[in-house]
PDB file of C-alpha atoms in Angstrom:
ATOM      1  CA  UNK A  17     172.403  26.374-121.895  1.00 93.00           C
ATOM      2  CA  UNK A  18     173.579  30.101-121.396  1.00 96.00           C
ATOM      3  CA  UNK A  19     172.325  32.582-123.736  1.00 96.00           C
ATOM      4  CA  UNK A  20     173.795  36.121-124.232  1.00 97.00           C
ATOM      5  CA  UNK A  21     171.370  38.938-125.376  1.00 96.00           C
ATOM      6  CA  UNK A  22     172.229  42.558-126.116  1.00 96.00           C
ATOM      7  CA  UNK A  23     169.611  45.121-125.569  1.00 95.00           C
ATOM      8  CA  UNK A  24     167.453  45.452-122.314  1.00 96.00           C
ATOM      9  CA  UNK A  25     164.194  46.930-124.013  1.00 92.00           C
ATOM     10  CA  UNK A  26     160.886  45.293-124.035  1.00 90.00           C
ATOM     11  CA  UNK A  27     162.447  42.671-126.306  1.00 90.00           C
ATOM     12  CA  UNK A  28     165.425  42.066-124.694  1.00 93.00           C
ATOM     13  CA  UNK A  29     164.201  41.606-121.412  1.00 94.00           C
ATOM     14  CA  UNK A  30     161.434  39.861-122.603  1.00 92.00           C
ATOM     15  CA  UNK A  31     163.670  36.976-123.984  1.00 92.00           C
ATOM     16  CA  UNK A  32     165.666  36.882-120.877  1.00 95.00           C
ATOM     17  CA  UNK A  33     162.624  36.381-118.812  1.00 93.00           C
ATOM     18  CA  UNK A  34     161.732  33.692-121.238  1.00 92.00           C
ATOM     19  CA  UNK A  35     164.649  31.886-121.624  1.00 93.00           C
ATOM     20  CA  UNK A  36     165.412  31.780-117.575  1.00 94.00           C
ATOM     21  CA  UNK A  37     162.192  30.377-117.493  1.00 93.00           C
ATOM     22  CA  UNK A  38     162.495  27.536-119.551  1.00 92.00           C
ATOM     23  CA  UNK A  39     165.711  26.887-117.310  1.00 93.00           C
ATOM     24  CA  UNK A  40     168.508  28.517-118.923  1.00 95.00           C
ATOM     25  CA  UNK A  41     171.122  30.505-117.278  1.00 96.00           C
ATOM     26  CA  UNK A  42     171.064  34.371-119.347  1.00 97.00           C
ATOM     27  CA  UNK A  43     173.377  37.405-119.374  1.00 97.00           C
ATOM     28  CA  UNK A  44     171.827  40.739-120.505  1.00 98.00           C
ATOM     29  CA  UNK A  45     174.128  43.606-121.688  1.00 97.00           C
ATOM     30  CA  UNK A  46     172.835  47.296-122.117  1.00 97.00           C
ATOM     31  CA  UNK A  47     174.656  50.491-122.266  1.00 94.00           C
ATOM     32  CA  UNK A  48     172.564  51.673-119.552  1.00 94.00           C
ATOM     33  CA  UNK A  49     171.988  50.645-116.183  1.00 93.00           C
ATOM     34  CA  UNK A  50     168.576  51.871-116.052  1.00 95.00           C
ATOM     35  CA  UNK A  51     167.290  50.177-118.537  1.00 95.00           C
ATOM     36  CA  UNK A  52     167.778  46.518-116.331  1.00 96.00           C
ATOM     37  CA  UNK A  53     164.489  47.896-114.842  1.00 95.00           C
ATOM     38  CA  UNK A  54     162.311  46.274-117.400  1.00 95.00           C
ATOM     39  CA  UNK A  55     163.676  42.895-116.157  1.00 96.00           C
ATOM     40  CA  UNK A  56     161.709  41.519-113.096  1.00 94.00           C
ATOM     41  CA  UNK A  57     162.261  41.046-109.780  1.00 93.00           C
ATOM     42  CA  UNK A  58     162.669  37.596-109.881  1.00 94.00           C
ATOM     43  CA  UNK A  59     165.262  37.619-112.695  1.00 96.00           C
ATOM     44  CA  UNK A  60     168.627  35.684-111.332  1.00 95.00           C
ATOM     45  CA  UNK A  61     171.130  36.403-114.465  1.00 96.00           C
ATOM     46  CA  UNK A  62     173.251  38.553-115.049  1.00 97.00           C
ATOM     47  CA  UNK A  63     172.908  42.121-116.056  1.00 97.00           C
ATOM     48  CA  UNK A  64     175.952  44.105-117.325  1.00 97.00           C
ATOM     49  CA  UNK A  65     176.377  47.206-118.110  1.00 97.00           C
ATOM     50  CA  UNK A  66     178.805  48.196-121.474  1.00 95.00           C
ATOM     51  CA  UNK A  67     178.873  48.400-124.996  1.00 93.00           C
ATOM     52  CA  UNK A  68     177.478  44.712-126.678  1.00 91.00           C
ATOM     53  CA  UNK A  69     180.189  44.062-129.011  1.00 91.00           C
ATOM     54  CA  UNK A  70     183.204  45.443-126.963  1.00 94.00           C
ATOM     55  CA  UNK A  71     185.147  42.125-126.346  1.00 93.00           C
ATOM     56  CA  UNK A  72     185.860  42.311-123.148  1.00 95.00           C
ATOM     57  CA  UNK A  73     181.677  43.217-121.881  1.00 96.00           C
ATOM     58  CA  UNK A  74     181.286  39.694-124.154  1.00 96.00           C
ATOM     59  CA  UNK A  75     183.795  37.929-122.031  1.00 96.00           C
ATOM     60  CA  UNK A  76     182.212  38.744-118.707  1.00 96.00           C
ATOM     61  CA  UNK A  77     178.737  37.740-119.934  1.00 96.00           C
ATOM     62  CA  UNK A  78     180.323  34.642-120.495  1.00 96.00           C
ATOM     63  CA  UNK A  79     179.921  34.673-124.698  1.00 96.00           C
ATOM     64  CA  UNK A  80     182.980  31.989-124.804  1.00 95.00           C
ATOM     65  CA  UNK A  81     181.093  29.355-123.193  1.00 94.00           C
ATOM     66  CA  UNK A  82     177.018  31.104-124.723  1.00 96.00           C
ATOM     67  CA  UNK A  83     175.128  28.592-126.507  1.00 95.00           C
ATOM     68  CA  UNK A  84     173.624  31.868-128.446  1.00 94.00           C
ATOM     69  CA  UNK A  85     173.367  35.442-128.772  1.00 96.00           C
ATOM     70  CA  UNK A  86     170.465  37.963-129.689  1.00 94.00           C
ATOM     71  CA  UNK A  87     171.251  41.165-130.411  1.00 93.00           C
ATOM     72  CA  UNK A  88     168.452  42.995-129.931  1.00 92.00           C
ATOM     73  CA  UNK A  89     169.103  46.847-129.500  1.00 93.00           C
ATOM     74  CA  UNK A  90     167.994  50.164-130.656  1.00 90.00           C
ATOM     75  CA  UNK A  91     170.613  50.325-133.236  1.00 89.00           C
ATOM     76  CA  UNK A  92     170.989  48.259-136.596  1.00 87.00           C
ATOM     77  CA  UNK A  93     174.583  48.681-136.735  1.00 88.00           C
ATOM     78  CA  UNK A  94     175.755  47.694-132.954  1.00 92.00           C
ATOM     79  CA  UNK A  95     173.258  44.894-133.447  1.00 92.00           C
ATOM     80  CA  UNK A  96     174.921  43.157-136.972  1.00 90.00           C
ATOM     81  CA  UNK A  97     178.283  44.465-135.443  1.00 91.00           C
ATOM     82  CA  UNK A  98     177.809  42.262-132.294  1.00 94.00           C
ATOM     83  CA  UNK A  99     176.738  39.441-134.226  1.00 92.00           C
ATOM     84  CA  UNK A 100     179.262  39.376-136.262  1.00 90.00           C
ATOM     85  CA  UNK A 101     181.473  39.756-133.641  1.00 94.00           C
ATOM     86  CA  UNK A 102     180.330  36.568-131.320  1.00 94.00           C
ATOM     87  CA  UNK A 103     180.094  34.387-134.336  1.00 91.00           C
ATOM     88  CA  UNK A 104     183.563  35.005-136.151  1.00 92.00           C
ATOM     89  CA  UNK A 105     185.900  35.730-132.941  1.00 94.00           C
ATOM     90  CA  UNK A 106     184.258  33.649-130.094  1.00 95.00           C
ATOM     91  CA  UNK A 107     182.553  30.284-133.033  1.00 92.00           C
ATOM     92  CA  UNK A 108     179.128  31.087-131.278  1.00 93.00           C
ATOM     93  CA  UNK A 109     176.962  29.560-134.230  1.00 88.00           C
ATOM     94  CA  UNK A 110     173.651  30.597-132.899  1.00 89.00           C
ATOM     95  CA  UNK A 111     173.472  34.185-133.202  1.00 91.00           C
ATOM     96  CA  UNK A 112     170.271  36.749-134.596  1.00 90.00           C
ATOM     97  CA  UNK A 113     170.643  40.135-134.897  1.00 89.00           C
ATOM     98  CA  UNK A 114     167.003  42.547-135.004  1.00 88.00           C
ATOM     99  CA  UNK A 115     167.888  44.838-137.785  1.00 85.00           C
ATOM    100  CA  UNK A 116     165.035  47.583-138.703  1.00 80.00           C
ATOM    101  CA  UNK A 117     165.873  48.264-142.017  1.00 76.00           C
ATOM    102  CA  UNK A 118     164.682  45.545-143.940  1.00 70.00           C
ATOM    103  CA  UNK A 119     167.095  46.042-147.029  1.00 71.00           C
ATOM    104  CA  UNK A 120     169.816  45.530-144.886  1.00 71.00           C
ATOM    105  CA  UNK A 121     168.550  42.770-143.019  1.00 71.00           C
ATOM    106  CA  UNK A 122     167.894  40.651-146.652  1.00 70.00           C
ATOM    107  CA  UNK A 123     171.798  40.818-147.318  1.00 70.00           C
ATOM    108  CA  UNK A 124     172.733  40.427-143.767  1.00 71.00           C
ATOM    109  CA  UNK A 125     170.687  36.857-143.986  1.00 70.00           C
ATOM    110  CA  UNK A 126     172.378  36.061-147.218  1.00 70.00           C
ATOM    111  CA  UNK A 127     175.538  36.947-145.820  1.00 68.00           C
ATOM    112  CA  UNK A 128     174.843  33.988-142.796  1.00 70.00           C
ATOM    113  CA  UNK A 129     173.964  36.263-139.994  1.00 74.00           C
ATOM    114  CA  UNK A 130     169.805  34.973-139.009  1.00 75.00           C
ATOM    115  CA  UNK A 131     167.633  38.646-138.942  1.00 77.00           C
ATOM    116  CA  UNK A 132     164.807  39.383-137.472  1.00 78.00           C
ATOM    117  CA  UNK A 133     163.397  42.534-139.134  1.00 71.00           C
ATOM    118  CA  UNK A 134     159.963  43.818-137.244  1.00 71.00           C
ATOM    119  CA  UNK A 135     158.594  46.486-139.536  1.00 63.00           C
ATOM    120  CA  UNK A 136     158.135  44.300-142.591  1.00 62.00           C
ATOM    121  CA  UNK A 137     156.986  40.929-140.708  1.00 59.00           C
ATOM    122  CA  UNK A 138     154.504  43.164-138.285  1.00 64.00           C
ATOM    123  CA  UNK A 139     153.134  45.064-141.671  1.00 64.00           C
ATOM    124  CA  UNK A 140     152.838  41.208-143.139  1.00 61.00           C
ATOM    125  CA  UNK A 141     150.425  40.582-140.408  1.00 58.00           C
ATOM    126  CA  UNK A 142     148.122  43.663-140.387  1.00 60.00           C
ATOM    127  CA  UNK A 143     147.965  43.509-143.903  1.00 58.00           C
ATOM    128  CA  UNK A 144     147.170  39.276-144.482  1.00 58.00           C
ATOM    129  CA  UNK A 145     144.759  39.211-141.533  1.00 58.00           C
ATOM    130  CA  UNK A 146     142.493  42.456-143.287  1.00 57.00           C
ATOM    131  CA  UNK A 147     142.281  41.701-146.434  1.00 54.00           C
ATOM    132  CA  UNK A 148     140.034  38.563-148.030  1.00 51.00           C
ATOM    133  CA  UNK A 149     142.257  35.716-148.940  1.00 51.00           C
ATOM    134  CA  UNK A 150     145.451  36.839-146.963  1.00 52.00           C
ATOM    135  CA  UNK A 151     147.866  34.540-146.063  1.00 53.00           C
ATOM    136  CA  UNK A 152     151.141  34.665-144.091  1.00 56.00           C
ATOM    137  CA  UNK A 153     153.952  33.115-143.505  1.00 59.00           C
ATOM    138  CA  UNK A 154     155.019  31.937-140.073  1.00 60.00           C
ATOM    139  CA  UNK A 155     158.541  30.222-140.856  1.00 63.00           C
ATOM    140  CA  UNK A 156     160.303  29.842-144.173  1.00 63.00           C
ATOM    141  CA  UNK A 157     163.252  27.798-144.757  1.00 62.00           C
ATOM    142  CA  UNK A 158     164.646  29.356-148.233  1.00 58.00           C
ATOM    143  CA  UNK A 159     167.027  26.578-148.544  1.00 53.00           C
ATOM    144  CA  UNK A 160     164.768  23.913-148.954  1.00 61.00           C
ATOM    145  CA  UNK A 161     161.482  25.452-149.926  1.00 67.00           C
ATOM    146  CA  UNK A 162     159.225  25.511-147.397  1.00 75.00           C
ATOM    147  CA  UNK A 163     157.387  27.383-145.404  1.00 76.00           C
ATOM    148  CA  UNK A 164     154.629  27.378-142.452  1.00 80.00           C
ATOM    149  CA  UNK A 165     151.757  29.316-143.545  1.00 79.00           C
ATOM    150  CA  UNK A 166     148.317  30.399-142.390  1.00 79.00           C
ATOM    151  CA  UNK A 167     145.630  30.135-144.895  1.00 76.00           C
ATOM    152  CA  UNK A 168     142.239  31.539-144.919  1.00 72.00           C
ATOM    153  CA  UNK A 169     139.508  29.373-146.076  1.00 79.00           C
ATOM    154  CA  UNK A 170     136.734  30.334-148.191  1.00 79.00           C
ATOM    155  CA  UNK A 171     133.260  29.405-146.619  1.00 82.00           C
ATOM    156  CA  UNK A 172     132.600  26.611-149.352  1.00 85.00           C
ATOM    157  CA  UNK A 173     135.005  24.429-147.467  1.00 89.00           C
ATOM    158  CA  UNK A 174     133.163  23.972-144.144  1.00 90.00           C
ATOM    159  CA  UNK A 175     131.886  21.535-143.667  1.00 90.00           C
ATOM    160  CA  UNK A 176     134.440  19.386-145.888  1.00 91.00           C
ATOM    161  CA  UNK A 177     137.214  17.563-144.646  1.00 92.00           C
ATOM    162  CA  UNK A 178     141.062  18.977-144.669  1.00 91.00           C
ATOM    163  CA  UNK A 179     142.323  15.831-146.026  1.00 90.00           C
ATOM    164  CA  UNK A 180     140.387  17.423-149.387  1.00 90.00           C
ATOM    165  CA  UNK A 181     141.894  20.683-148.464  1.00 87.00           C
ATOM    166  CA  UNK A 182     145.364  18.994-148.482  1.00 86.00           C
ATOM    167  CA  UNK A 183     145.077  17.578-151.444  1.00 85.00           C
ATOM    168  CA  UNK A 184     144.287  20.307-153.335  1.00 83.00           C
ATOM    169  CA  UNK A 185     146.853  22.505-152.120  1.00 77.00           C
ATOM    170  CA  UNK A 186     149.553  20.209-152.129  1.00 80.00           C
ATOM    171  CA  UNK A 187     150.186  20.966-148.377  1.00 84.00           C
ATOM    172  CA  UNK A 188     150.098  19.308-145.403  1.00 88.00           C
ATOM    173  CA  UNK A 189     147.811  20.977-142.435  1.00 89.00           C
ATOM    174  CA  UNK A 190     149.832  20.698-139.187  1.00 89.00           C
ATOM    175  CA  UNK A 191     147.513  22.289-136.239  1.00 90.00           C
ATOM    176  CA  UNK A 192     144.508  24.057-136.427  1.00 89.00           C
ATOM    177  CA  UNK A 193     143.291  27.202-134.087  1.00 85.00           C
ATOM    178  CA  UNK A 194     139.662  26.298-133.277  1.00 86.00           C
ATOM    179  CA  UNK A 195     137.604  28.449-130.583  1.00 83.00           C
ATOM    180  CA  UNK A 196     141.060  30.118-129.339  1.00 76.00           C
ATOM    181  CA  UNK A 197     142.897  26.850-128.456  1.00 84.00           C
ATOM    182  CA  UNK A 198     145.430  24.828-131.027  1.00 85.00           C
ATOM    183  CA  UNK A 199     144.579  21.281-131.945  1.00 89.00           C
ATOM    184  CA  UNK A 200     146.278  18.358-133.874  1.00 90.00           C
ATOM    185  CA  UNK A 201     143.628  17.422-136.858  1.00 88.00           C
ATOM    186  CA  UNK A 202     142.809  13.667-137.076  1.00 88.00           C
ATOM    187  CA  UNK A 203     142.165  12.117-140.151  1.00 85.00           C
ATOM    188  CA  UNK A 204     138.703  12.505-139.662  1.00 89.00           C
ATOM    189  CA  UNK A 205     138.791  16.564-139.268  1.00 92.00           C
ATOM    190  CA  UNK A 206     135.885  18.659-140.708  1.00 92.00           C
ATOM    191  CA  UNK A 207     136.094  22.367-141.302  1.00 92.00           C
ATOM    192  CA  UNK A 208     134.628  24.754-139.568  1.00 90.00           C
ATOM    193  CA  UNK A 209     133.887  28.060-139.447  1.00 87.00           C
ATOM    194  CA  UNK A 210     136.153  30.478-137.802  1.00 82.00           C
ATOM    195  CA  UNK A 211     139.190  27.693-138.102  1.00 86.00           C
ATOM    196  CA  UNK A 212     142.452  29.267-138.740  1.00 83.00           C
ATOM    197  CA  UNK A 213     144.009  26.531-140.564  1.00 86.00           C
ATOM    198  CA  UNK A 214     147.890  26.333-140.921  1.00 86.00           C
ATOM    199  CA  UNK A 215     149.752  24.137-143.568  1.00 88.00           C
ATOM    200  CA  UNK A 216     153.585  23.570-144.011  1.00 86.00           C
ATOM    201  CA  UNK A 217     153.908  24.071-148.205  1.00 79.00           C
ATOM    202  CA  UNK A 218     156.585  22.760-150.100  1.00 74.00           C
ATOM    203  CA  UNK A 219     157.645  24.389-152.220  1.00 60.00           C
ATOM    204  CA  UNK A 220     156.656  28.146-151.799  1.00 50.00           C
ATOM    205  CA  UNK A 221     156.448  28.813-155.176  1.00 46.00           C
ATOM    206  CA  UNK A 222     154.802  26.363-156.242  1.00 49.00           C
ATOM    207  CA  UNK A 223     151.794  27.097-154.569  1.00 49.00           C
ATOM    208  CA  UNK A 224     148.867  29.107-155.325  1.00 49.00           C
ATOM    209  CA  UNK A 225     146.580  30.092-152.657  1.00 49.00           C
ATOM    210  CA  UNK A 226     143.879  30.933-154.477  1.00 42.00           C
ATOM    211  CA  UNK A 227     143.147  26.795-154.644  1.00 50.00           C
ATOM    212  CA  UNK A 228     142.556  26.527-151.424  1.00 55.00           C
ATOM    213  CA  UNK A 229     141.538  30.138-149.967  1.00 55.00           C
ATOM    214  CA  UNK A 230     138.977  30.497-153.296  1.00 55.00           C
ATOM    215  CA  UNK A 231     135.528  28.062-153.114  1.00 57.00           C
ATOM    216  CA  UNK A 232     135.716  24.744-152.872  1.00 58.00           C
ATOM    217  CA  UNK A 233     135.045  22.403-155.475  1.00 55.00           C
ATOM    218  CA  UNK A 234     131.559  21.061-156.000  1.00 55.00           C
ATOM    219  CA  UNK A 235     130.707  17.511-154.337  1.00 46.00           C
ATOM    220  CA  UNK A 236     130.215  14.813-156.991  1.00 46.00           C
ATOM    221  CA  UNK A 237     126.707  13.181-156.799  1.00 38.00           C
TER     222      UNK A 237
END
């Protein structure tokens, strides 16, 4: 697939190194040449110089044929501007724009265009992984309700098995970080300390961490 990204920062050129890795063919677009420095050495797409949502810059990074764009400047404005420009003149459905602002990046998403906004999602973080309890979310789909979410367990579970976890939350756990490395929990699956459990919860609202991230219920005799 060929992907289009505007921006050459750490991002950008980030996500062109990954994307060419995982075998796609990737066009980068920056308003400055210097800034195609960040990419490496090794890098075989193309890098063009211009303005990201000038028309004809799009057409020589090949937009009309892109399977999707990022636009992941400096500015909010060129970035929603390109977006919308690649999705409504050249029917490129796959399209996210990095918008700062995270006002503007709520009614951007409402208004179709996928937003990334860093500030608020990186503040999410810091602030669910100090405090007791936190949780996060890692992926939310709004229109149906559910979300990916990592959920700190109170101490009182270990030693008990997720399926009783599960059921109390109304969630499903889908992998587990254990000792630095991700595994798939068997039905068999104990806690144990220093887990960092995550569960995909339907719906969002409808949930209330506090069941699962609060002590765990007493084991009947």
């Amino acid at each position: 697939m060929h992907i289009v990204i505007m921006g050459c920062g750490r991002t950008g050129a980030t996500l062109a190194t990954e994307f060419e890795a995982r075998g796609h063919t990737v066009a980068v677009i920056d308003q400055s040449g210097d800034a195609f420095r960040r990419l490496p050495s090794t890098f075989k797409g193309q890098r063009i110089t211009g303005i990201g949502f000038d028309r004809d810059t799009l057409v020589s990074a090949g937009v009309e044929d892109a399977y999707g764009f990022a636009a992941v400047s400096d500015g909010d404005n060129s970035n929603i501007l390109a977006a919308r420009v690649v999705r409504e003149t050249y029917g490129v459905d796959n399209v996210v724009a990095r918008i700062a602002d995270s006002g503007r990046a709520e009614v951007y998403r409402r208004l179709g265009i996928p937003t990334v906004a860093p500030v608020p999602w990186t503040a999410e973080q810091i602030v669910s992984r100090l405090l007791p309890g936190g949780t996060e979310d890692l992926y939310a789909d709004p229109s149906a309700g559910v979300s990916l979410r990592r959920l700190q367990l109170h101490e009182g579970w270990v030693g008990r098995p997720y399926t009783e976890v599960q059921e109390r939350a109304h969630a499903r756990l889908a992998y587990l970080l254990r000792f630095g490395e991700a595994m798939l929990p068997g039905a068999g699956t104990v806690v144990q300390e220093g887990d960092e459990a995550y569960f995909v919860l339907a719906p969002r609202d409808g949930i209330d961490p506090v069941r699962v991230t609060g002590q765990a219920p007493e084991v009947k005799r």
